[in-house]
Short mmCIF file of C-alpha atoms and ligand atoms in Angstrom, two decimals:
data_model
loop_
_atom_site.label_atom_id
_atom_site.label_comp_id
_atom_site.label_asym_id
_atom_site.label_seq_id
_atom_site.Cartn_x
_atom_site.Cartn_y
_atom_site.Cartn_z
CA UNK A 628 100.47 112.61 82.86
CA UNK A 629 97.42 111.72 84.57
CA UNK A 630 99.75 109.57 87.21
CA UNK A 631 101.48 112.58 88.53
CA UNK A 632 97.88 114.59 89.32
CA UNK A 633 98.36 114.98 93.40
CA UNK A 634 101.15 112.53 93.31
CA UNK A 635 104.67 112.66 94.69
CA UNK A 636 106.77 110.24 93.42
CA UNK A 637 110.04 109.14 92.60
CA UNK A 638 112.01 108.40 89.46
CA UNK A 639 111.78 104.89 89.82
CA UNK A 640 108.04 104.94 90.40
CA UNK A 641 107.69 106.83 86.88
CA UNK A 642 105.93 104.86 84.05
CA UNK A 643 107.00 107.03 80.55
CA UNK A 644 109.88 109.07 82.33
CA UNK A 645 110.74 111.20 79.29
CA UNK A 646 107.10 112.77 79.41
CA UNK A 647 107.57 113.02 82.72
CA UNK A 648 110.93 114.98 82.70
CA UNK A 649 109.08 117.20 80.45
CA UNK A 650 106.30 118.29 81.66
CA UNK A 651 106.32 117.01 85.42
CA UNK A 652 106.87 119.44 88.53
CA UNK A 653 110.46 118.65 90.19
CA UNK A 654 109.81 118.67 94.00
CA UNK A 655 112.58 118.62 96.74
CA UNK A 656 113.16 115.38 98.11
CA UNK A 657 114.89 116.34 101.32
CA UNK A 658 115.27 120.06 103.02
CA UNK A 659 118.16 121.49 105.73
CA UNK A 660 116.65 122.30 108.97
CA UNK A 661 119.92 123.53 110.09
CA UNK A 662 124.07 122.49 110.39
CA UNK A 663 123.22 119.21 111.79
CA UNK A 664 120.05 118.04 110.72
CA UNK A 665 117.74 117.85 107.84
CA UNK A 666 114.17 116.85 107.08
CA UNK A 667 112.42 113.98 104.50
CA UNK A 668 109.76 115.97 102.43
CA UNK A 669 107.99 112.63 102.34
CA UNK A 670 107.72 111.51 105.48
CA UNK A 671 108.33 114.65 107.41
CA UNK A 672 110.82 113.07 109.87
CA UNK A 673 114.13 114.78 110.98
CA UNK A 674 117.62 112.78 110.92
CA UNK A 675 121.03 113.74 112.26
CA UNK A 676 123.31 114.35 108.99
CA UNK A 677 126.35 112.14 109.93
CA UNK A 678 123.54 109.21 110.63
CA UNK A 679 122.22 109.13 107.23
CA UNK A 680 124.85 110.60 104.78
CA UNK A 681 125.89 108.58 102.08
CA UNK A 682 129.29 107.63 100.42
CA UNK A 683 128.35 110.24 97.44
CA UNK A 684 128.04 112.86 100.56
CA UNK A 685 124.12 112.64 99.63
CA UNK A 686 121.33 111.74 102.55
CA UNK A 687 119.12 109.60 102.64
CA UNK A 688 116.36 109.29 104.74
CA UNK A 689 115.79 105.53 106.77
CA UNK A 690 112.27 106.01 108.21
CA UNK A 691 110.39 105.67 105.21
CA UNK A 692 112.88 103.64 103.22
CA UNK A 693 110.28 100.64 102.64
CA UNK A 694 108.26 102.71 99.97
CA UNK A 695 111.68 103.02 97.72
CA UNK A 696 114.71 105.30 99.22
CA UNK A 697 114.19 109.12 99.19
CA UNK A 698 117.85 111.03 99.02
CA UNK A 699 119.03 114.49 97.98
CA UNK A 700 120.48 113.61 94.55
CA UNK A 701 116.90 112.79 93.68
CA UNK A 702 113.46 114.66 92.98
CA UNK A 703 109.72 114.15 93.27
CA UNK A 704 107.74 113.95 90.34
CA UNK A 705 104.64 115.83 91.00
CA UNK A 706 101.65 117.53 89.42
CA UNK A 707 98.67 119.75 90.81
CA UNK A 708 95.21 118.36 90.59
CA UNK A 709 93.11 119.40 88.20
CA UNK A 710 90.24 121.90 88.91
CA UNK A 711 87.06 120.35 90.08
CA UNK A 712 84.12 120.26 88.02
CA UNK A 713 81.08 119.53 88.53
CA UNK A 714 79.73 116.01 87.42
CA UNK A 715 76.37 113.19 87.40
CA UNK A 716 77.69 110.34 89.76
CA UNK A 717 75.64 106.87 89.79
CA UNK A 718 74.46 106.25 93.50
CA UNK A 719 73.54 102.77 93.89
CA UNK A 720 72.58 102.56 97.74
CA UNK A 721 69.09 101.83 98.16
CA UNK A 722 69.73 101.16 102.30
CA UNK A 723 68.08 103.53 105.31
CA UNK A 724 70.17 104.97 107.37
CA UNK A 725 68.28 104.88 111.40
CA UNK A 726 67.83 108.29 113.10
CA UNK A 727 71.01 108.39 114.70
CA UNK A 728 73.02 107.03 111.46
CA UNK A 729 71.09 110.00 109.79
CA UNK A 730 72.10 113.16 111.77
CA UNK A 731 75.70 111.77 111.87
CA UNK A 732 75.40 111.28 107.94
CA UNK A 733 73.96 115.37 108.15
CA UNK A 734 76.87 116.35 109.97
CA UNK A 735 79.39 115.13 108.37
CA UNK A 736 77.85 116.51 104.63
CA UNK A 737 77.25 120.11 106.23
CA UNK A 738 81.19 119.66 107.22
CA UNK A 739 82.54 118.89 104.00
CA UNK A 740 80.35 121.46 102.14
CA UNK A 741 81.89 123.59 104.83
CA UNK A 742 85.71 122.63 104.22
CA UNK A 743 85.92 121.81 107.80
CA UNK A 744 87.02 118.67 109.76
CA UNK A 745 85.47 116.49 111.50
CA UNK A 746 85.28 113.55 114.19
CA UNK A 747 82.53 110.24 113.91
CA UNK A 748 82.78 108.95 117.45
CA UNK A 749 80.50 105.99 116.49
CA UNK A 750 80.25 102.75 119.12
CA UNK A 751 81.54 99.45 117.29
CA UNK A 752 78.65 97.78 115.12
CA UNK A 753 77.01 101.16 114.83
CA UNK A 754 76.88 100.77 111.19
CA UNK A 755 79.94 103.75 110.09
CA UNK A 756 80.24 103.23 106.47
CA UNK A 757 77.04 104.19 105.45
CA UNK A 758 77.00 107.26 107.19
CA UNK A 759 79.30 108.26 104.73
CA UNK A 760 77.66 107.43 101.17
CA UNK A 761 76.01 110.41 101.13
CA UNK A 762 79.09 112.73 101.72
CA UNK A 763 81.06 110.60 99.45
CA UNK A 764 78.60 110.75 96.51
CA UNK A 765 78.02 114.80 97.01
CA UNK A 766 81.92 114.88 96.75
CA UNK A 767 82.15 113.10 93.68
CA UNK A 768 79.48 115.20 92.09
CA UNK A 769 81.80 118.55 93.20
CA UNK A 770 84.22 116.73 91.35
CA UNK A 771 86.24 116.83 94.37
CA UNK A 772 89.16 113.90 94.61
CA UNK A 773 88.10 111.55 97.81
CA UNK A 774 90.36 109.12 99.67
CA UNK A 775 88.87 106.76 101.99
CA UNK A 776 92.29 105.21 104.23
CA UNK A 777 92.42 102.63 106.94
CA UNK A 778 96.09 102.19 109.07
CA UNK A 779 95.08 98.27 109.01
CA UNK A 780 94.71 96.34 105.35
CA UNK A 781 92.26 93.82 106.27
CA UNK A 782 89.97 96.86 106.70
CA UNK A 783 90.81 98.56 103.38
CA UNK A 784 90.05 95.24 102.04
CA UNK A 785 86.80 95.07 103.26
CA UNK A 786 85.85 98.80 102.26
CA UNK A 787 86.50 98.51 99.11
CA UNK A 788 84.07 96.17 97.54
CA UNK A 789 81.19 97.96 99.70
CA UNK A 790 82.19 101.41 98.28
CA UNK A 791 82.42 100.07 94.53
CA UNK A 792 78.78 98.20 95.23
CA UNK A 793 77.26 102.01 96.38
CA UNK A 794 79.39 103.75 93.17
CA UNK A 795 79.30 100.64 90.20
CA UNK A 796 80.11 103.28 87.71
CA UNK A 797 82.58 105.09 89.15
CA UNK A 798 86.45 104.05 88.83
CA UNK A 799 88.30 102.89 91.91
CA UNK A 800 91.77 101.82 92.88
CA UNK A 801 92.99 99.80 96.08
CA UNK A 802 96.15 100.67 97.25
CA UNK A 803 98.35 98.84 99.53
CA UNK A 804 101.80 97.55 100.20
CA UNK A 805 100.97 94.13 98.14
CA UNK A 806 98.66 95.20 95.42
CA UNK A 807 99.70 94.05 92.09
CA UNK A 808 97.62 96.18 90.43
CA UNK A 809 99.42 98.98 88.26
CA UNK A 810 98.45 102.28 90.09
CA UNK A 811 95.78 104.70 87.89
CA UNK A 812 94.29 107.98 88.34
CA UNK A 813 90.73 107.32 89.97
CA UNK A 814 88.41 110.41 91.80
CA UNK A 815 87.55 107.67 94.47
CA UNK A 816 90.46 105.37 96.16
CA UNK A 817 90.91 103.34 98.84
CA UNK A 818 94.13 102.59 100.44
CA UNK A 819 96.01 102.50 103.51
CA UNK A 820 97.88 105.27 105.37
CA UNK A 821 101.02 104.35 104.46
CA UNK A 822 100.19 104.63 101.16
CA UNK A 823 99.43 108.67 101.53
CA UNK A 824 102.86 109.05 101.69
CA UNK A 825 103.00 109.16 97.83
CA UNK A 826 100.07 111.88 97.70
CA UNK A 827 101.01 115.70 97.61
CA UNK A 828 97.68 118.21 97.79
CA UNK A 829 95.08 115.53 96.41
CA UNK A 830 92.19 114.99 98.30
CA UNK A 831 89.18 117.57 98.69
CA UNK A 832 87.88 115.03 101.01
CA UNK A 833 89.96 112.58 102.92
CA UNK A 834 88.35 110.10 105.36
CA UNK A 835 90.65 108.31 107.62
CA UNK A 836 89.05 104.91 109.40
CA UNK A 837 90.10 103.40 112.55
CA UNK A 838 92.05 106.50 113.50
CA UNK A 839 93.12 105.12 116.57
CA UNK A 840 94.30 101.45 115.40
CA UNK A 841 97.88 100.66 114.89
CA UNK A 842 100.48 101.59 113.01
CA UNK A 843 98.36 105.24 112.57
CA UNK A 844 98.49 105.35 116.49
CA UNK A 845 101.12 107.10 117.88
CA UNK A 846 102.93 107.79 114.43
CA UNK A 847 104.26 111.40 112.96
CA UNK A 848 105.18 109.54 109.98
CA UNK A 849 101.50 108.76 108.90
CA UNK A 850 100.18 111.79 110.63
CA UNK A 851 102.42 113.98 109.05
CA UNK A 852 101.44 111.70 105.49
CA UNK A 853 98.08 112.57 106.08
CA UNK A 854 98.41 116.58 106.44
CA UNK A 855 100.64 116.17 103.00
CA UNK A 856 97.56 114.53 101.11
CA UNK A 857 94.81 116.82 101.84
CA UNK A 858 94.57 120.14 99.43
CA UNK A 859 95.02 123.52 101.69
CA UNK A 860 91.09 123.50 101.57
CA UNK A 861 90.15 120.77 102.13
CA UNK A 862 87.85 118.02 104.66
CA UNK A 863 89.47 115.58 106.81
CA UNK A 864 87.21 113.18 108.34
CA UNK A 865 88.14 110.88 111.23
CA UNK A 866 86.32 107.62 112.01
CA UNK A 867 86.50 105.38 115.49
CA UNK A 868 84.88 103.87 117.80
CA UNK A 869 87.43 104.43 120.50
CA UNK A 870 89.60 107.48 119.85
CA UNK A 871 92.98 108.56 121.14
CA UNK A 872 93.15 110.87 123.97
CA UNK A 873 94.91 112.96 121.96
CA UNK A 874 91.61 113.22 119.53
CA UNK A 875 89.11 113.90 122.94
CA UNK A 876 90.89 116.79 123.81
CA UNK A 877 91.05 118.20 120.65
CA UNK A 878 87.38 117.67 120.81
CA UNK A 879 86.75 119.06 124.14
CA UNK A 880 88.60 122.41 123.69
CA UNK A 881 86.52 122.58 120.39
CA UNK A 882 89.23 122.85 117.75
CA UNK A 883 88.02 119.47 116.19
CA UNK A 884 84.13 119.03 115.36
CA UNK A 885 82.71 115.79 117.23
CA UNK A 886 79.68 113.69 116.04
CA UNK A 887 79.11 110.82 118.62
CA UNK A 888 76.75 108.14 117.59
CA UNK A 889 76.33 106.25 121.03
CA UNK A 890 73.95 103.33 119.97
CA UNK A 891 73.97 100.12 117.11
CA UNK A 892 71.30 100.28 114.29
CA UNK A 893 69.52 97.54 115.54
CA UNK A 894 68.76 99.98 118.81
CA UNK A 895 69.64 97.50 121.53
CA UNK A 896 72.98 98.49 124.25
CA UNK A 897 76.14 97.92 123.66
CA UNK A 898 77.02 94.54 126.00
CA UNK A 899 78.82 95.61 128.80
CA UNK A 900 81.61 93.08 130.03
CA UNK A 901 81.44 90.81 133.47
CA UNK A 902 84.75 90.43 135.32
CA UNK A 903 85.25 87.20 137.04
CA UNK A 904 88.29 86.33 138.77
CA UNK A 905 90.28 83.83 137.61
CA UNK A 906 93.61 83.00 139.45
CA UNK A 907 97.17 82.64 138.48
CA UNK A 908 95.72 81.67 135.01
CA UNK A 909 99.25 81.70 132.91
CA UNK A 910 100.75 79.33 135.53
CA UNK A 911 98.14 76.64 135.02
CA UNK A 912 98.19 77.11 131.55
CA UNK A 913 101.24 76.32 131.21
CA UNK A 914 101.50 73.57 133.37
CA UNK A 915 98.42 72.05 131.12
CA UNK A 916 96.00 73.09 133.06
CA UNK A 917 93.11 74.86 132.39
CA UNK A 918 91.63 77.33 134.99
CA UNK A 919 88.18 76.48 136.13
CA UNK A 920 86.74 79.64 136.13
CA UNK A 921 87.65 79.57 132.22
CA UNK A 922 86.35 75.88 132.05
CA UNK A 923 82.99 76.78 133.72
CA UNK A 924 82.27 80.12 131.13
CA UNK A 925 83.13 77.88 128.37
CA UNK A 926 80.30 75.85 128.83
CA UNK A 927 77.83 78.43 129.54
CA UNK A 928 78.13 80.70 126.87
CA UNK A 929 79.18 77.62 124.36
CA UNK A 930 75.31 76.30 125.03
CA UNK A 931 73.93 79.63 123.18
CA UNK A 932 76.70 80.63 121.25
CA UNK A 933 79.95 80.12 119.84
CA UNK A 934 82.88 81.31 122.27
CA UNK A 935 86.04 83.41 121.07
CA UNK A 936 88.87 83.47 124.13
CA UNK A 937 91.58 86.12 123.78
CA UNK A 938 94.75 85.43 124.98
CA UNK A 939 97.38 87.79 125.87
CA UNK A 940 100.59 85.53 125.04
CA UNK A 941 100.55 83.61 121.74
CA UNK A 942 103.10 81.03 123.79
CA UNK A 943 100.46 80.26 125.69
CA UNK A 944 97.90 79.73 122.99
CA UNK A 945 99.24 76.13 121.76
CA UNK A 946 98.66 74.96 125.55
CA UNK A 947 95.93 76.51 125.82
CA UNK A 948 94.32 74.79 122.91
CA UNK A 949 95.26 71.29 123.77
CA UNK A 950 94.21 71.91 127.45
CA UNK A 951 90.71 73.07 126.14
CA UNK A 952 90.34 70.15 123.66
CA UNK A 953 90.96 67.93 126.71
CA UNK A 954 88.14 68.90 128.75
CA UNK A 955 85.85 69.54 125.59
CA UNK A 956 86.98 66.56 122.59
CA UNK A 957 83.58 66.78 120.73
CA UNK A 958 84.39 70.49 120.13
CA UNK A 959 85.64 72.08 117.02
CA UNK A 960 88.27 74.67 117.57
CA UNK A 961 91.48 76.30 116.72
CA UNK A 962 93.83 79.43 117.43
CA UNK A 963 94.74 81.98 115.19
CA UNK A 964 97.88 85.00 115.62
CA UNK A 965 99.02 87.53 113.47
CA UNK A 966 101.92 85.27 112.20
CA UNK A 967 99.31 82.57 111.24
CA UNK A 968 99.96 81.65 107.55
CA UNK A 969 96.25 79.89 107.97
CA UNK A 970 94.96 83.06 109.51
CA UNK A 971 92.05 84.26 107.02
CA UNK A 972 91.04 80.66 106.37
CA UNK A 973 90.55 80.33 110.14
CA UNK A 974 88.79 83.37 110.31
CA UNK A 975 86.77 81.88 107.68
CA UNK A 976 85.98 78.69 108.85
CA UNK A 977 84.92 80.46 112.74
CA UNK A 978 82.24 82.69 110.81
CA UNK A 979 80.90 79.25 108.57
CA UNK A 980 80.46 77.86 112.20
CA UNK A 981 83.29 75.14 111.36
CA UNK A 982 84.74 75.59 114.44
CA UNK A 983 83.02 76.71 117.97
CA UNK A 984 85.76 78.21 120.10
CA UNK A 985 88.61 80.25 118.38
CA UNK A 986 91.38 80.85 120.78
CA UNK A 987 93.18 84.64 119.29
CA UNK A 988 95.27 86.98 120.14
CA UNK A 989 94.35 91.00 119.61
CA UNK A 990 94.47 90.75 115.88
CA UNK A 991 90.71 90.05 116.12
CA UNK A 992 89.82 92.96 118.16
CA UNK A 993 88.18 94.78 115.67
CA UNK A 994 87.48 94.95 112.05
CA UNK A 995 85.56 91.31 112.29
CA UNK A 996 82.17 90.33 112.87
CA UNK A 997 80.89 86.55 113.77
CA UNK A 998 77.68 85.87 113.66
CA UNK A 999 76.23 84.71 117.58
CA UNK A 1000 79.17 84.67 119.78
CA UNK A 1001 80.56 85.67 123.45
CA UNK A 1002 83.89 86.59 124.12
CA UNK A 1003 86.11 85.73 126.91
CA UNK A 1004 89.04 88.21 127.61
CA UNK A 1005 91.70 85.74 129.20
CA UNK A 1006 94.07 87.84 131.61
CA UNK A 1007 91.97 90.89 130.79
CA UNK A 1008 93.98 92.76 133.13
CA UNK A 1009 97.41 91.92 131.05
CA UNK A 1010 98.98 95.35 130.01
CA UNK A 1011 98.28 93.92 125.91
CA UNK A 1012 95.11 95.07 126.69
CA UNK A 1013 94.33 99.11 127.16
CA UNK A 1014 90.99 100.41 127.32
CA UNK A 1015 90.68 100.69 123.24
CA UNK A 1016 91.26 96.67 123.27
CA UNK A 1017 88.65 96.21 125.41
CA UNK A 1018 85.77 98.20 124.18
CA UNK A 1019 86.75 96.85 120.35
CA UNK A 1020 87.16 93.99 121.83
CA UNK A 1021 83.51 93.76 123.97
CA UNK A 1022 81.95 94.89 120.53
CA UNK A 1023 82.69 92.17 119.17
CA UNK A 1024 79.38 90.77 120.23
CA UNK A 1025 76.12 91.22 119.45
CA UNK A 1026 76.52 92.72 116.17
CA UNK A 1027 73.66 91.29 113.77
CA UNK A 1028 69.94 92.13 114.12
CA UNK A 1029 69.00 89.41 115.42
CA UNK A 1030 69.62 88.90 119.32
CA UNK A 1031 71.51 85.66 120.56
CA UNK A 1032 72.11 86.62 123.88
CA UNK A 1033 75.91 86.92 123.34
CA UNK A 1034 78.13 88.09 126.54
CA UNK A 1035 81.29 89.53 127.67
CA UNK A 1036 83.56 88.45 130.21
CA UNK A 1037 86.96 89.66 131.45
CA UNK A 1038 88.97 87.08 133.33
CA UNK A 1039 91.67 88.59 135.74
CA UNK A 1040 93.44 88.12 138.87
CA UNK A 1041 93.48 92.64 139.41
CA UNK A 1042 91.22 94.63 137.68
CA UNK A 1043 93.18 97.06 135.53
CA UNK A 1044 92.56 100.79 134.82
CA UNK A 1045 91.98 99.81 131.24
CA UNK A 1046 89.36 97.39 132.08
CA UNK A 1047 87.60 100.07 134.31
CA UNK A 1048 87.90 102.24 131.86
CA UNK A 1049 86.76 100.42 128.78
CA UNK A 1050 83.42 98.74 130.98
CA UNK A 1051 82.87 103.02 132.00
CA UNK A 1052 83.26 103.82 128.52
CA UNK A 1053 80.09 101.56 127.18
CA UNK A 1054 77.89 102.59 130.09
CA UNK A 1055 78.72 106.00 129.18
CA UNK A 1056 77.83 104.74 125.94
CA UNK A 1057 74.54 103.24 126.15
CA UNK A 1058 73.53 106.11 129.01
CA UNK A 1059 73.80 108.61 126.01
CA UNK A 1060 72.34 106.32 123.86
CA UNK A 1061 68.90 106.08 125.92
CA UNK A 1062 69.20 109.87 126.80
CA UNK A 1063 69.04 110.40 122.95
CA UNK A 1064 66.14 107.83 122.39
CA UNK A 1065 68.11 105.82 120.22
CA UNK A 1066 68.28 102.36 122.68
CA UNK A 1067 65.13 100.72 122.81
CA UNK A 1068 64.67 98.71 126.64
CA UNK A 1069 65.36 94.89 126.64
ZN1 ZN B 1834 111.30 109.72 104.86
#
């Protein structure tokens, strides 16, 4: 019965449905807000009655119809989660956190001891993920349920194995849309926000990364999954390095509890991006031509480093490509897009040093790190590219200890509010980070 602890699930999703039937807690699937319209107890969102009724005069609810079909003539299987207790976790991290790593990691502990929430405003490369061992492993020990959730795979992916290495003897579970593996009770999970849609009053402690990344962005359905996962007392933790306006405000009128860590571990600023102008860019492109003021950054920053170009049109990235390998033949390169079946191997291959330049659209903006390399932002001032972009984007670079003299450049023919605002944002950034005496002078 173990499967139905802080779950909320459907028939279907059942393993041993007679035990189930017996002893599991039948949850509405679907409630009436009024004549017209009613309301999906999983995802939260509201449909118009004639839009969604069914031949059997049941509803069904089309927003969240990828995780399995929710209608009325079913029920949630569901059952509460089991009283903490306290417990002896293994804590296998044997890292140092730097001072400003350490009174994030202080805040966020006092928080959860506190059942409060809280915001980690941390610059990109600042090193998050540690900061939270210690809350995670006091948690655990409480016997408290924890959920660690990213909107974006790739970095649920990449969580995981660095959670299991700090925990070796504790079980964990992945969960995302393409997981093969069966799902099992665990204390400690990792999984992406979709995913919370299944949960019902389960996590003590839920930390949500990237909070401002796509598809969590913008999205009752997740947001609304999020406030169904969490117990009534309960912590919810947000992680970014760029968050919503929505999130800033909250913090500024003081009904969410900020911690801003405004400088990398390895102490040195956060690289703040050049613009250079660069004229009618996408017409030469496309006429197989490559700008010069592109041509002549190439070459600078490929001398000391390798060079990743983002490009706002992925119909202008084949061009692109060929145009570059024109001018520079004895270079290794390649592009890489969302839709790229050779995407990770790419990816690969850029961080091995196989290839030099890597042409990409914004699915690299964040949640990757290459060892010595600039960035070029290609049209920088294309409307693909808000502020949040830009900053995620800029930290790309310098990211490792040691220094390689990496840069930033937009290219643009109009500076853009977003670009203004992302190259304000990392002064404001690195300002705070010297005020606090956690930059150390070039
Ligand atoms: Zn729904």
């Amino acid at each position: 019965m173990q499967e139905l602890w802080g779950r909320k699930i459907l028939k279907k999703e059942v393993d041993d449905i007679e035990l189930v039937e017996e002893h599991g807690q039948k949850l509405s699937t679907m409630q009436e807000v009024n004549e017209k319209t009613i309301q999906c107890l999983r995802c939260g969102q509201i449909q118009n009655k004639s839009i969604v009724q069914l031949c059997n005069n049941h509803y069904f609810c089309p927003e969240c119809i990828q995780l399995g079909r929710v209608d009325t003539s079913q029920k949630f299987y569901h059952l509460s989660e089991p009283i903490p207790v306290q417990r002896t976790v293994n804590f296998a991290w044997e890292g140092k956190l730097t001072e400003g790593q350490q009174a994030v990691s202080n805040d966020l502990l006092a928080s959860v001891k506190e059942n409060e929430s809280r915001m980690i405003w941390a610059v990109t490369g600042a090193g998050k993920t540690e900061m939270l061992f210690k809350t995670i492993h006091h948690s655990l020990e409480c016997g408290y349920r924890v959920g660690i959730a990213s909107p974006r795979v790739d970095v649920c992916l990449e969580l995981f194995p660095r959670i299991q290495a700090v925990f070796p003897d504790e079980p964990m579970i992945l969960l995302h849309g393409k997981m093969e593996e069966q799902y099992h009770y665990t204390k400690l999970l990792v999984c992406t926000t979709h995913q919370l849609l299944r949960f019902f009053q389960a996590f003590d402690v839920l930390i949500i990364d990237e909070v401002d990344a796509f598809p969590f962005v913008d999205n009752p359905l997740l947001q609304y999954a999020v406030k169904q996962a969490i117990k009534k007392t309960s912590s919810l933790i947000y992680l970014t390095a760029t968050p919503t306006k929505e999130l800033t405000k909250k913090t500024a009128k003081n009904e969410l509890q900020t911690s801003i860590l405004s400088a990398r571990y390895h102490r040195r600023a956060l690289p703040v991006p050049r613009t250079k102008w660069c004229n009618q860019w996408q017409k030469k492109i496309k006429k197989g031509n490559a700008p010069r003021a592109l041509l002549k950054k190439i070459r600078t920053l490929g001398n000391k480093n390798d060079v990743l170009i983002f490009c706002p049109s992925i119909s202008l990235m084949e061009n692109l490509k060929e145009t570059i390998e024109k001018k520079f033949p004895e270079v290794p390169l390649a592009c890489v897009h969302s839709q790229d079946p050779e995407r990770l191997e790419k990816v690969m291959k850029m961080r091995n040093k196989k290839y030099r330049i890597l042409i990409t659209s914004t699915i690299l903006e964040r949640g990757v790190t290459f060892d010595g390399v600039s960035v070029i932002v290609l049209g920088a001032n294309h409307a693909v590219f808000g502020t949040s972009a830009l900053v995620q984007i800029a930290g790309r670079v310098d990211r490792r200890k040691e220094y390689t003299a990496g840069e930033v450049w937009f290219l643009h023919d109009g500076c853009s509010k977003a670009m203004k605002g992302a190259i304000k944002q990392i002064k404001k950034m690195n300002a705070l980070g010297i005020e606090r005496g956690l930059i150390d002078e070039m």
